[in-house]
Coordinates of C-alpha atoms in Angstrom, one line a residue:
X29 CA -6.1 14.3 -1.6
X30 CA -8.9 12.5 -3.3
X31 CA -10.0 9.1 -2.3
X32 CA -9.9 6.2 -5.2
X33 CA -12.7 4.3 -5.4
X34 CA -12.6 0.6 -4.6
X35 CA -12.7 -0.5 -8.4
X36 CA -9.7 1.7 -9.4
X37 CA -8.1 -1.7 -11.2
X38 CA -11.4 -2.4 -12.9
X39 CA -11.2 1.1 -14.5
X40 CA -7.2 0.7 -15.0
X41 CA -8.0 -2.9 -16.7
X42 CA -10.9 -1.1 -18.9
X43 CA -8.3 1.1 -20.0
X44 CA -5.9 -1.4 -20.9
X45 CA -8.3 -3.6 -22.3
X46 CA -9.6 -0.2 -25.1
X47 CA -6.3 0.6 -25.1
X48 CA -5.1 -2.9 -26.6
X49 CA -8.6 -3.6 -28.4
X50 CA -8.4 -7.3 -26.4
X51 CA -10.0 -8.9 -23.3
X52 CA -7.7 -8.5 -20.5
X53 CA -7.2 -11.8 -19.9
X54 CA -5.6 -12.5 -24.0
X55 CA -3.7 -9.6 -22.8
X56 CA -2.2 -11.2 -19.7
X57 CA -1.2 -14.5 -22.1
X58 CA 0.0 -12.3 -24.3
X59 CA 2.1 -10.3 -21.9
X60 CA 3.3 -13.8 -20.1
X61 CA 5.1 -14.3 -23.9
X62 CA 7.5 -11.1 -22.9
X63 CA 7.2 -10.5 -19.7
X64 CA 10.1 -8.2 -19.5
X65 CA 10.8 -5.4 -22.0
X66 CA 7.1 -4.6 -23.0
X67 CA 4.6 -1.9 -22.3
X68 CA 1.6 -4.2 -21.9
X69 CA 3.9 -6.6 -19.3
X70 CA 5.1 -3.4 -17.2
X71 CA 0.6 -2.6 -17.6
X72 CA -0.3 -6.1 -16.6
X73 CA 1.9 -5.7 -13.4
X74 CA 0.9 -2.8 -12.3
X75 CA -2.9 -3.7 -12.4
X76 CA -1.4 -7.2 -10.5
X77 CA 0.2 -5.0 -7.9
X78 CA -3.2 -2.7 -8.0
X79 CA -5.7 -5.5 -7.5
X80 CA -3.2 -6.9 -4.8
X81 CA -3.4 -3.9 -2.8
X82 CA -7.1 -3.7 -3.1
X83 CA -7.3 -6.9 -2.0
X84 CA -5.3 -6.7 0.9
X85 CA -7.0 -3.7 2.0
X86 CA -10.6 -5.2 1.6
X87 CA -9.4 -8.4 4.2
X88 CA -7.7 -6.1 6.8
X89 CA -10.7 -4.3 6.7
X90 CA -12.4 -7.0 7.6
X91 CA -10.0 -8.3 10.2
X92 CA -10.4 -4.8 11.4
X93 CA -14.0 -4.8 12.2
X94 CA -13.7 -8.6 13.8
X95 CA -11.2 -7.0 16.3
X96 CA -12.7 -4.2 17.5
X97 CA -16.1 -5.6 17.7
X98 CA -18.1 -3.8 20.3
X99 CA -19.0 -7.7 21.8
X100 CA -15.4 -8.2 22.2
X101 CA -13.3 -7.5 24.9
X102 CA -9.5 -5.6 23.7
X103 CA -6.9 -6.5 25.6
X104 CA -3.0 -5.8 25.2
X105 CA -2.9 -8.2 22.7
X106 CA -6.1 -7.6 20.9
X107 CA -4.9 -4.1 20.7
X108 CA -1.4 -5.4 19.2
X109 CA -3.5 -6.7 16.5
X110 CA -6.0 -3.7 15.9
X111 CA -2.7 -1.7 15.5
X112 CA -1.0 -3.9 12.8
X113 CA -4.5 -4.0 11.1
X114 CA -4.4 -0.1 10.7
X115 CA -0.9 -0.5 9.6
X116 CA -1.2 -2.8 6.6
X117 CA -4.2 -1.0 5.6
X118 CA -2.0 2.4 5.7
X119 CA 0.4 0.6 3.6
X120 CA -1.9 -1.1 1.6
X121 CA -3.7 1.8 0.8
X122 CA -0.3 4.1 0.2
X123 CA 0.3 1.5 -2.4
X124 CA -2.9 1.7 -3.8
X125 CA -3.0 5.4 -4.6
X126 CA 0.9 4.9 -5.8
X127 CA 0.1 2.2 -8.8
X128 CA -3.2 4.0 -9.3
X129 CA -1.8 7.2 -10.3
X130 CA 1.2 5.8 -12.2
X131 CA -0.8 3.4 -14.3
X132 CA -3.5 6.1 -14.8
X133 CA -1.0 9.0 -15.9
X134 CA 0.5 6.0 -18.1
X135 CA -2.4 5.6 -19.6
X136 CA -3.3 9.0 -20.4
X137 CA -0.4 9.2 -22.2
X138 CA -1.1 6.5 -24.3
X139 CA -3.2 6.2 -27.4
X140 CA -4.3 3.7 -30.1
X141 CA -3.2 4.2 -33.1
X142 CA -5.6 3.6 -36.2
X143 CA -5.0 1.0 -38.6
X144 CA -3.8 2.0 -42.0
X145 CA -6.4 2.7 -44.1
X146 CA -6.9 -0.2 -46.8
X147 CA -5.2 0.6 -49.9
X148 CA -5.5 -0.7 -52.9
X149 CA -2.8 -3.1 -54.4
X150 CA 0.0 -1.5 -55.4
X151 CA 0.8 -1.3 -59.3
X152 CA 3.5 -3.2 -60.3
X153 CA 6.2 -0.4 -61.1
X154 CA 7.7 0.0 -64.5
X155 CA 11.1 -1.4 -65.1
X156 CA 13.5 1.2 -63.6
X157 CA 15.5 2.9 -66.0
X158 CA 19.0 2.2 -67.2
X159 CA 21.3 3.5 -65.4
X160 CA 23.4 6.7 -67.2
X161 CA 27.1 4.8 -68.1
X162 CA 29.9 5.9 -65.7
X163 CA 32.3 7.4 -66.7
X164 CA 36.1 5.9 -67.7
X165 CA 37.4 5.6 -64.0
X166 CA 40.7 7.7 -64.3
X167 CA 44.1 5.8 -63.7
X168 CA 46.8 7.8 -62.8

């Protein structure tokens, strides 16, 4: 399984943002208007989730490296910690790959649409016809 890169929600938000012809963050105050019941909220969410994850994964990291230090000692409880650490990044990173692929297949199967081309103003039609007489509606 490939690796995503680190800046998997800045591509995702690129997308959305060509996709939508706005900057992503009109999008986001657009998408607040509705957030339930539209593509661009369900988009929006995802990348929240995304960026979320990324985050998360960036400060366990972190967290990681300050644990297991060589200069420190580990201990039973140090080890406790260093353990959790690698769990929430497992998680974090599970949940990375998951909203990466699904908002990156969404996207693929998305497209703009062009605008209409600009026609010219319609002409006024002529007045219809008049309409052919009926004929005598029978009675019994």
């Amino acid at each position: 399984m490939s690796q995503p890169s680190a800046s998997d929600s800045q591509k995702i938000a690129g997308r959305i943002e060509d996709l939508y012809a706005k900057p992503l963050a009109d999008l986001e105050a657009l998408a607040d208007l509705n957030p339930e019941g539209s593509m661009l909220a369900a988009l929006i969410s995802g990348l929240t989730d995304l960026q979320f994850a990324e985050r998360n994964i960036a400060f366990q990291l972190q967290r990681l490296r300050e644990l297991a230090h060589p200069e420190r000692q580990i201990g039973s409880v140090e080890a406790v910690h260093i353990l959790d650490c690698a769990r929430r990044i497992a998680d974090s990173v599970a949940t990375r790959d998951v909203y990466a692929k699904t908002l990156s297949g969404v996207l693929a199967s998305l497209h703009r649409v062009p605008a209409p081309a600009a026609s010219p103003e319609p002409v006024p039609a002529a007045a219809p016809a008049a309409a052919p007489a009926r004929a005598a509606a029978r009675t019994r």
